[in-house]
C-alpha cells in the first residue's frame, strides 16, 4: 500500500523577514526562493514554490533568525 | 454588575446601560466561541518549527542575519519543553545578545549592569531560596571582557545558574570593536589592520576555561549554522538548564553566532566566514558533563 504523503504548510510572515536568505540556503529540497516583492521595510522575502517536494523537515523555520517562518503538518 | 435576566432589564431604569452590558456579554460569548473554533482549527495542524510558545508575536530588533535570533529561539523552545516558563527568570547582559529575549519573552526578566549578570542572578537565585530557575544571556564583550570576574566567581561560589554565552567575535551593539574572542588577524574598528598578538593578545576559549572549574557541571560549545548543529545546540542548552534544575552545578553553553555588520559582509557570507575561521579557532563539542561536582581534597577534622 502506498504511504500517505504528509501535507505540509510553510507560512512566511513577510513583515518579519529581513532577507538574510538562510531559509533558502538551509532547505535540502530547494522549496524556497527569494522573491522580488518588497515588504513594508524594504526587504524582499522568500516564497514557498515547491509544495510537492517539501518533507516538513522544519529546517527553514528553525534556522530563520527572525522567527518569520512557521512549518505545520496538516493532521 | 452583570445583567442576564431580560425581564429585569426591561423594567429597570438602567435599561439602556444594562442592554449594553448584555450585549457585551453576548459579544464576549461570541468571541470565546470564536476562540474555541480557532483553537479547534489549530488542533488540525501540528507546529513543526516556528515561534516558541513563551515568545510573544513581535518583530525582532536584531540586524538581518543576526544568529542571536536563532539562539534566542532555541532558549525559548527549551523553556517550553521543560515547562518552566512560570518559574524562569532571565538576566540579560548589555548588548544585542539579550535584545530579542528582552523584547519578546513571556517569562520574567531583568537586565544587569554590563557584565554583572551572574552576580544579579546569584541574588535572585538565593533570594528565592533556589526556587527560581535563573539564567543569564551574555555576549563576548559582556561576559569575556568586563564580566569575566563575575562569571568565574559565580562558579567559585558554587552557584547553580545557567549561562548562555553568545560568541560573535566582537562588540556588535557599539559598532564592531575588538572583543577578547576576536580572532588573530580579524579586522575590527579597533584593530584596523587585524588583531595582532603583540598588542591585542590572544582569543579566549571560555567553554574550555569553564570546564576546568570545580563548580561547573556542564560546559559546551555549539553553533547554529546547520540544522544538525541547531539540534545539538538545543540539546546542550537543555542539559545546561537541567544541571541547574537537578541542583548539580553551573550550566554553561557557548554558542558561535555570526554578526554580519561586524564582518561587513552579507549574512550568507558572514555565516561562511564563521564556518571557515571561527570553527578553526573554537572547536565545537562538550567539554564537561558531570552528575556531581567533584571535591579534589578535603581536610579531615
Ligand atoms: C560599564 C559599561 N561600559 C561600556 C558600555 C558600552 N557597551 C554597551 S554594549 C557593549 C558591548 C557589547 O558587546 P557584546 O557583549 O559582545 O554583545 P553583542 O552586542 O556583540 O551581542 C559595550 C561596550 C556599557 N553599556 N556599560
Ligand atoms: S520544511 Fe524542510 S523541506 Fe520544507 S521548505 Fe522548509 S526546509 Fe524545505
Ligand atoms: S531566514 Fe527568515 S529572515 Fe531570512 S530570508 Fe528566510 S524568512 Fe526572511
Ligand atoms: S550588530 Fe551584530 S550582534 Fe548586534 S544585532 Fe546586529 S548582527 Fe546582531
Short mmCIF file of C-alpha atoms and ligand atoms in Angstrom, two decimals:
data_model
loop_
_atom_site.label_atom_id
_atom_site.label_comp_id
_atom_site.label_asym_id
_atom_site.label_seq_id
_atom_site.Cartn_x
_atom_site.Cartn_y
_atom_site.Cartn_z
CA UNK A 1 0.00 0.00 0.00
CA UNK A 2 1.29 3.44 -0.84
CA UNK A 3 2.29 5.52 2.18
CA UNK A 4 0.14 8.61 2.64
CA UNK A 5 2.17 11.74 1.99
CA UNK A 6 2.38 14.30 4.75
CA UNK A 7 0.71 17.61 3.95
CA UNK A 8 2.98 20.46 5.00
CA UNK A 9 2.19 24.14 5.22
CA UNK A 10 5.03 26.65 5.28
CA UNK A 11 3.84 30.07 6.39
CA UNK A 12 6.10 33.04 5.78
CA UNK A 13 5.39 36.22 7.73
CA UNK A 14 6.75 38.68 5.18
CA UNK A 15 6.73 41.64 7.59
CA UNK A 16 9.17 39.92 9.98
CA UNK A 17 11.57 38.85 7.20
CA UNK A 18 14.90 40.66 6.73
CA UNK A 19 16.01 38.86 3.55
CA UNK A 20 19.03 37.03 5.02
CA UNK A 21 18.14 34.01 2.82
CA UNK A 22 19.27 31.48 5.45
CA UNK A 23 15.99 29.61 4.89
CA UNK A 24 16.64 29.31 1.16
CA UNK A 25 20.17 28.04 1.90
CA UNK A 26 19.02 25.56 4.51
CA UNK A 27 16.24 23.87 2.54
CA UNK A 28 17.52 20.49 1.30
CA UNK A 29 14.75 20.28 -1.31
CA UNK A 30 15.03 23.78 -2.80
CA UNK A 31 11.44 24.57 -1.91
CA UNK A 32 12.07 28.24 -1.19
CA UNK A 33 13.35 31.04 -3.42
CA UNK A 34 13.88 34.71 -2.66
CA UNK A 35 11.07 36.72 -4.24
CA UNK A 36 11.12 40.13 -5.91
CA UNK A 37 8.30 41.76 -3.95
CA UNK A 38 9.29 44.02 -1.02
CA UNK A 39 7.74 44.19 2.44
CA UNK A 40 6.94 47.48 4.21
CA UNK A 41 10.52 47.83 5.49
CA UNK A 42 12.02 47.29 2.04
CA UNK A 43 13.24 43.68 2.29
CA UNK A 44 12.39 41.06 -0.29
CA UNK A 45 11.17 37.84 1.25
CA UNK A 46 11.17 34.15 0.29
CA UNK A 47 8.32 32.38 -1.49
CA UNK A 48 7.37 28.75 -0.99
CA UNK A 49 7.45 27.38 -4.54
CA UNK A 50 7.70 23.63 -4.23
CA UNK A 51 4.97 22.20 -2.04
CA UNK A 52 5.35 18.71 -3.56
CA UNK A 53 8.99 18.17 -2.58
CA UNK A 54 8.75 19.67 0.91
CA UNK A 55 9.40 16.97 3.50
CA UNK A 56 8.39 19.06 6.51
CA UNK A 57 11.87 18.79 7.99
CA UNK A 58 11.34 22.22 9.57
CA UNK A 59 14.90 23.42 8.85
CA UNK A 60 13.76 26.70 7.28
CA UNK A 61 11.66 27.53 10.34
CA UNK A 62 14.35 26.50 12.83
CA UNK A 63 17.16 28.47 11.20
CA UNK A 64 15.26 31.69 10.44
CA UNK A 65 16.78 34.21 12.88
CA UNK A 66 13.74 36.46 12.71
CA UNK A 67 11.13 33.78 13.51
CA UNK A 68 9.38 34.69 10.26
CA UNK A 69 8.66 31.09 9.16
CA UNK A 70 6.29 28.56 10.66
CA UNK A 71 6.12 25.00 9.37
CA UNK A 72 2.97 22.99 10.09
CA UNK A 73 1.92 19.45 9.41
CA UNK A 74 -1.77 19.20 8.49
CA UNK A 75 -3.23 16.34 10.51
CA UNK B 1 -22.62 44.20 37.58
CA UNK B 2 -23.89 41.70 35.08
CA UNK B 3 -27.49 41.70 33.70
CA UNK B 4 -28.60 38.37 32.36
CA UNK B 5 -32.32 38.36 33.10
CA UNK B 6 -34.08 40.23 30.29
CA UNK B 7 -37.31 40.83 32.27
CA UNK B 8 -35.44 42.63 35.00
CA UNK B 9 -33.68 44.64 32.40
CA UNK B 10 -36.83 45.85 30.65
CA UNK B 11 -38.31 47.04 33.99
CA UNK B 12 -35.19 48.77 35.07
CA UNK B 13 -34.48 52.46 34.65
CA UNK B 14 -30.95 51.44 33.79
CA UNK B 15 -32.29 49.61 30.79
CA UNK B 16 -30.06 51.07 28.15
CA UNK B 17 -26.99 50.57 30.25
CA UNK B 18 -27.97 47.00 31.02
CA UNK B 19 -28.63 46.23 27.39
CA UNK B 20 -25.18 47.50 26.65
CA UNK B 21 -23.81 45.16 29.28
CA UNK B 22 -25.95 42.35 27.98
CA UNK B 23 -24.66 42.94 24.51
CA UNK B 24 -21.15 42.96 25.83
CA UNK B 25 -21.90 39.64 27.48
CA UNK B 26 -23.25 38.18 24.28
CA UNK B 27 -20.32 39.62 22.43
CA UNK B 28 -17.87 38.05 24.81
CA UNK B 29 -19.62 34.71 24.49
CA UNK B 30 -19.33 35.00 20.71
CA UNK B 31 -15.67 35.93 20.99
CA UNK B 32 -14.90 32.97 23.22
CA UNK B 33 -16.87 30.72 20.87
CA UNK B 34 -14.76 32.08 18.02
CA UNK B 35 -11.59 31.47 20.02
CA UNK B 36 -12.63 27.90 20.67
CA UNK B 37 -13.16 27.41 16.96
CA UNK B 38 -9.75 28.84 16.27
CA UNK B 39 -8.23 26.51 18.85
CA UNK B 40 -10.01 23.57 17.29
CA UNK B 41 -8.67 24.55 13.89
CA UNK B 42 -5.19 24.79 15.39
CA UNK B 43 -5.54 21.22 16.60
CA UNK B 44 -5.83 20.19 12.99
CA UNK B 45 -2.26 21.31 12.42
CA UNK B 46 0.92 20.39 14.29
CA UNK B 47 3.64 23.02 14.55
CA UNK B 48 6.94 21.55 13.37
CA UNK B 49 9.06 24.67 13.64
CA UNK B 50 8.24 28.27 14.41
CA UNK B 51 7.68 30.62 17.29
CA UNK B 52 8.13 29.18 20.80
CA UNK B 53 5.01 29.42 22.99
CA UNK B 54 6.87 31.56 25.53
CA UNK B 55 7.56 34.27 22.91
CA UNK B 56 5.07 36.97 22.01
CA UNK B 57 4.32 37.68 18.38
CA UNK B 58 6.68 40.57 17.77
CA UNK B 59 9.30 41.52 15.20
CA UNK B 60 12.96 41.01 16.12
CA UNK B 61 15.04 44.12 16.86
CA UNK B 62 18.23 42.46 15.55
CA UNK B 63 20.03 43.01 12.21
CA UNK B 64 19.37 40.90 9.13
CA UNK B 65 21.05 37.52 9.52
CA UNK B 66 22.00 38.00 13.19
CA UNK B 67 22.24 34.48 14.60
CA UNK B 68 21.48 35.81 18.08
CA UNK B 69 17.86 35.45 16.90
CA UNK B 70 18.21 31.72 16.26
CA UNK B 71 19.88 31.18 19.64
CA UNK B 72 17.15 33.15 21.43
CA UNK B 73 14.57 30.90 19.81
CA UNK B 74 16.41 27.79 20.99
CA UNK B 75 16.25 29.16 24.55
CA UNK B 76 12.50 29.72 24.15
CA UNK B 77 11.97 26.18 22.81
CA UNK B 78 13.92 24.65 25.70
CA UNK B 79 11.93 26.64 28.27
CA UNK B 80 8.72 25.45 26.57
CA UNK B 81 9.92 21.82 26.52
CA UNK B 82 10.95 21.86 30.18
CA UNK B 83 7.65 23.53 31.13
CA UNK B 84 9.38 26.10 33.35
CA UNK B 85 8.02 29.32 31.88
CA UNK B 86 6.33 30.33 35.15
CA UNK B 87 9.42 29.97 37.31
CA UNK B 88 12.16 31.14 34.98
CA UNK B 89 13.87 34.50 35.41
CA UNK B 90 16.28 35.67 32.72
CA UNK B 91 19.08 38.11 33.45
CA UNK B 92 20.22 39.90 30.32
CA UNK B 93 23.64 41.39 29.80
CA UNK B 94 24.19 44.69 28.00
CA UNK B 95 24.32 44.17 24.25
CA UNK B 96 22.47 42.77 21.25
CA UNK B 97 22.56 39.25 22.71
CA UNK B 98 19.72 39.93 25.16
CA UNK B 99 17.54 42.08 22.91
CA UNK B 100 15.24 39.51 21.30
CA UNK B 101 14.53 37.69 24.56
CA UNK B 102 14.03 41.05 26.29
CA UNK B 103 11.53 42.22 23.68
CA UNK B 104 9.59 39.00 23.05
CA UNK B 105 9.62 36.66 26.04
CA UNK B 106 6.64 35.97 28.27
CA UNK B 107 8.79 34.84 31.20
CA UNK B 108 10.21 37.22 33.77
CA UNK B 109 13.43 39.01 33.05
CA UNK B 110 15.69 41.81 34.13
CA UNK B 111 18.88 43.46 32.88
CA UNK B 112 22.12 43.64 34.83
CA UNK B 113 24.85 46.24 34.61
CA UNK B 114 27.41 45.38 31.95
CA UNK B 115 28.95 42.00 32.78
CA UNK B 116 27.20 41.62 36.13
CA UNK B 117 24.51 39.14 35.13
CA UNK B 118 25.92 36.18 37.17
CA UNK B 119 26.06 38.43 40.27
CA UNK B 120 22.48 39.65 39.85
CA UNK B 121 21.43 36.07 39.01
CA UNK B 122 23.03 34.93 42.27
CA UNK B 123 20.92 37.44 44.20
CA UNK B 124 17.72 36.28 42.52
CA UNK B 125 18.51 32.59 42.96
CA UNK B 126 19.40 32.92 46.64
CA UNK B 127 16.61 35.42 47.31
CA UNK B 128 14.04 32.92 46.07
CA UNK B 129 15.57 30.09 48.13
CA UNK B 130 16.78 28.47 44.96
CA UNK B 131 13.23 28.04 43.67
CA UNK B 132 13.53 30.30 40.63
CA UNK B 133 15.31 28.97 37.57
CA UNK B 134 17.74 31.72 36.71
CA UNK B 135 19.76 32.02 33.54
CA UNK B 136 21.95 34.74 32.10
CA UNK B 137 22.24 35.86 28.48
CA UNK B 138 25.68 37.28 27.78
CA UNK B 139 27.86 38.33 24.86
CA UNK B 140 31.61 38.15 24.45
CA UNK B 141 32.10 41.79 25.43
CA UNK B 142 29.74 41.43 28.35
CA UNK B 143 30.97 38.07 29.63
CA UNK B 144 34.57 37.67 28.49
CA UNK B 145 35.75 41.28 28.87
CA UNK B 146 34.05 43.42 31.52
CA UNK B 147 32.27 40.50 33.23
CA UNK B 148 34.89 37.74 33.38
CA UNK B 149 35.40 38.07 37.15
CA UNK B 150 31.68 37.87 37.84
CA UNK B 151 31.29 34.65 35.88
CA UNK B 152 34.30 32.89 37.38
CA UNK B 153 33.39 33.93 40.91
CA UNK B 154 29.81 32.73 40.48
CA UNK B 155 31.21 29.25 39.79
CA UNK B 156 33.69 29.61 42.67
CA UNK B 157 30.75 30.34 44.98
CA UNK B 158 29.11 27.16 43.71
CA UNK B 159 26.06 28.91 42.28
CA UNK B 160 23.56 26.79 40.40
CA UNK B 161 22.88 29.07 37.45
CA UNK B 162 22.79 28.66 33.68
CA UNK B 163 24.66 30.93 31.29
CA UNK B 164 24.11 31.16 27.55
CA UNK B 165 27.15 32.82 26.00
CA UNK B 166 26.71 34.39 22.53
CA UNK B 167 30.16 34.50 20.90
CA UNK B 168 30.14 36.74 17.82
CA UNK B 169 33.87 37.61 17.91
CA UNK B 170 33.35 41.31 18.61
CA UNK B 171 31.17 44.02 20.13
CA UNK B 172 28.04 44.17 17.98
CA UNK B 173 26.00 46.84 19.77
CA UNK B 174 28.62 49.55 19.87
CA UNK B 175 29.71 49.26 16.24
CA UNK B 176 32.18 46.40 15.89
CA UNK B 177 35.12 46.83 18.27
CA UNK B 178 37.52 44.01 19.20
CA UNK B 179 36.39 41.60 21.92
CA UNK B 180 38.56 39.08 23.81
CA UNK B 181 37.20 36.42 21.41
CA UNK B 182 38.18 38.29 18.21
CA UNK B 183 40.43 36.12 16.00
CA UNK B 184 44.10 36.88 15.35
CA UNK B 185 44.20 38.80 12.07
CA UNK B 186 40.50 39.75 12.21
CA UNK B 187 39.85 43.40 11.38
CA UNK B 188 37.51 45.37 13.63
CA UNK B 189 37.13 49.11 14.18
CA UNK B 190 39.76 48.97 16.95
CA UNK B 191 42.07 46.56 15.09
CA UNK B 192 42.00 48.09 11.58
CA UNK B 193 44.97 46.04 10.40
CA UNK B 194 43.86 42.84 12.12
CA UNK B 195 44.22 41.69 15.73
CA UNK B 196 47.88 41.20 16.50
CA UNK B 197 49.11 39.11 19.46
CA UNK B 198 51.72 41.79 20.26
CA UNK B 199 49.18 44.48 21.03
CA UNK B 200 45.85 42.63 21.13
CA UNK B 201 46.76 39.35 22.82
CA UNK B 202 45.04 36.06 22.16
CA UNK B 203 41.45 34.82 21.69
CA UNK B 204 39.96 33.40 24.89
CA UNK B 205 38.33 29.95 24.95
CA UNK B 206 35.66 30.35 27.59
CA UNK B 207 33.97 26.93 27.26
CA UNK B 208 37.26 25.11 27.92
CA UNK B 209 38.07 27.50 30.77
CA UNK B 210 34.70 26.84 32.41
CA UNK B 211 35.21 23.08 32.08
CA UNK B 212 38.24 23.38 34.35
CA UNK B 213 36.29 24.93 37.21
CA UNK B 214 35.02 22.67 40.01
CA UNK B 215 31.59 24.31 40.36
CA UNK B 216 30.73 23.79 36.70
CA UNK B 217 28.60 20.73 35.87
CA UNK B 218 28.22 21.30 32.14
CA UNK B 219 30.22 23.21 29.55
CA UNK B 220 29.88 23.00 25.77
CA UNK B 221 30.49 25.00 22.60
CA UNK B 222 27.89 24.90 19.83
CA UNK B 223 26.87 26.63 16.62
CA UNK B 224 23.67 27.25 14.66
CA UNK B 225 24.76 27.19 11.01
CA UNK B 226 23.12 23.91 10.03
CA UNK B 227 20.10 22.00 11.24
CA UNK B 228 22.36 19.30 12.78
CA UNK B 229 24.20 21.97 14.77
CA UNK B 230 20.87 23.50 15.75
CA UNK B 231 19.69 20.23 17.24
CA UNK B 232 22.95 19.70 19.13
CA UNK B 233 22.76 23.26 20.47
CA UNK B 234 19.21 22.72 21.66
CA UNK B 235 20.27 19.56 23.48
CA UNK B 236 23.21 21.38 25.09
CA UNK B 237 21.04 24.29 26.26
CA UNK B 238 18.54 21.82 27.68
CA UNK B 239 21.29 19.97 29.57
CA UNK B 240 22.66 23.27 30.91
CA UNK B 241 19.21 24.06 32.33
CA UNK B 242 18.80 20.52 33.65
CA UNK B 243 22.04 20.77 35.68
CA UNK B 244 20.51 23.74 37.48
CA UNK B 245 17.09 22.11 37.90
CA UNK B 246 18.73 18.98 39.36
CA UNK B 247 20.80 21.22 41.65
CA UNK B 248 24.10 19.77 40.39
CA UNK B 249 26.07 22.85 39.41
CA UNK B 250 26.67 25.63 36.92
CA UNK B 251 25.48 25.01 33.35
CA UNK B 252 27.32 26.84 30.57
CA UNK B 253 26.87 26.87 26.79
CA UNK B 254 28.95 28.98 24.40
CA UNK B 255 27.29 29.44 21.01
CA UNK B 256 29.06 30.84 17.94
CA UNK B 257 26.80 33.48 16.42
CA UNK B 258 27.53 35.27 13.14
CA UNK B 259 27.20 39.08 13.20
CA UNK B 260 27.16 40.25 9.56
CA UNK B 261 27.71 44.02 10.24
CA UNK B 262 30.77 43.29 12.39
CA UNK B 263 32.35 41.47 9.46
CA UNK B 264 30.91 43.96 6.94
CA UNK B 265 29.52 41.04 4.95
CA UNK B 266 26.19 39.83 3.64
CA UNK B 267 24.51 37.37 6.03
CA UNK B 268 25.25 34.23 3.99
CA UNK B 269 28.92 35.25 3.57
CA UNK B 270 29.21 36.01 7.28
CA UNK B 271 27.94 32.54 8.04
CA UNK B 272 30.50 31.01 5.67
CA UNK B 273 33.26 33.14 7.24
CA UNK B 274 32.29 31.75 10.63
CA UNK B 275 32.43 28.20 9.35
CA UNK B 276 35.86 28.73 7.88
CA UNK B 277 37.56 30.79 10.60
CA UNK B 278 35.63 30.64 13.87
CA UNK B 279 35.22 26.86 13.78
CA UNK B 280 39.00 26.55 13.26
CA UNK B 281 39.82 28.58 16.38
CA UNK B 282 36.89 27.40 18.50
CA UNK B 283 36.24 23.66 18.28
CA UNK B 284 32.63 22.59 18.86
CA UNK B 285 31.83 19.96 21.45
CA UNK B 286 31.11 19.11 25.06
CA UNK B 287 33.97 19.85 27.44
CA UNK B 288 32.35 18.80 30.68
CA UNK B 289 29.22 16.89 31.65
CA UNK B 290 29.15 15.55 35.19
CA UNK B 291 26.35 14.43 37.50
CA UNK B 292 28.07 15.59 40.65
CA UNK B 293 30.68 18.24 41.26
CA UNK B 294 33.97 16.74 42.42
CA UNK B 295 35.86 17.62 45.59
CA UNK B 296 39.58 17.35 44.92
CA UNK B 297 40.76 17.25 48.52
CA UNK B 298 39.14 17.58 51.91
CA UNK B 299 40.76 18.29 55.29
CA UNK B 300 39.60 15.67 57.79
CA UNK B 301 38.67 17.09 61.18
C1 LIG C 1 30.05 49.82 32.03
C2 LIG C 1 29.78 49.93 30.57
N1 LIG C 1 30.82 50.03 29.71
C3 LIG C 1 30.58 50.09 28.37
C4 LIG C 1 29.31 50.07 27.89
C5 LIG C 1 29.06 50.18 26.40
N2 LIG C 1 28.68 48.93 25.79
C6 LIG C 1 27.39 48.63 25.56
S1 LIG C 1 27.16 47.18 24.78
C7 LIG C 1 28.84 46.93 24.71
C8 LIG C 1 29.45 45.73 24.06
C9 LIG C 1 28.58 44.55 23.96
O1 LIG C 1 29.24 43.55 23.30
P1 LIG C 1 28.87 42.04 23.46
O2 LIG C 1 28.69 41.73 24.90
O3 LIG C 1 29.84 41.23 22.69
O4 LIG C 1 27.42 41.92 22.84
P2 LIG C 1 26.94 41.89 21.33
O5 LIG C 1 26.36 43.24 21.09
O6 LIG C 1 28.10 41.58 20.47
O7 LIG C 1 25.90 40.84 21.32
C10 LIG C 1 29.52 47.97 25.30
C11 LIG C 1 30.99 48.07 25.39
C12 LIG C 1 28.25 49.98 28.82
N3 LIG C 1 26.98 49.93 28.42
N4 LIG C 1 28.50 49.90 30.14
S1 LIG C 2 10.26 22.27 5.83
FE1 LIG C 2 12.23 21.50 5.09
S2 LIG C 2 11.83 20.79 3.01
FE2 LIG C 2 10.09 22.09 3.61
S3 LIG C 2 10.60 24.14 2.86
FE3 LIG C 2 11.32 24.04 4.97
S4 LIG C 2 13.47 23.36 4.80
FE4 LIG C 2 12.48 22.94 2.84
S1 LIG C 3 15.54 33.05 7.08
FE1 LIG C 3 13.81 34.28 7.81
S2 LIG C 3 14.53 36.40 7.73
FE2 LIG C 3 15.94 35.17 6.49
S3 LIG C 3 15.11 35.33 4.40
FE3 LIG C 3 14.24 33.48 5.31
S4 LIG C 3 12.29 34.18 6.18
FE4 LIG C 3 13.50 36.01 5.79
S1 LIG C 4 25.21 44.31 15.41
FE1 LIG C 4 25.67 42.14 15.23
S2 LIG C 4 25.12 41.24 17.19
FE2 LIG C 4 24.10 43.25 17.05
S3 LIG C 4 22.05 42.83 16.19
FE3 LIG C 4 23.41 43.36 14.51
S4 LIG C 4 24.15 41.37 13.77
FE4 LIG C 4 23.34 41.02 15.83
#
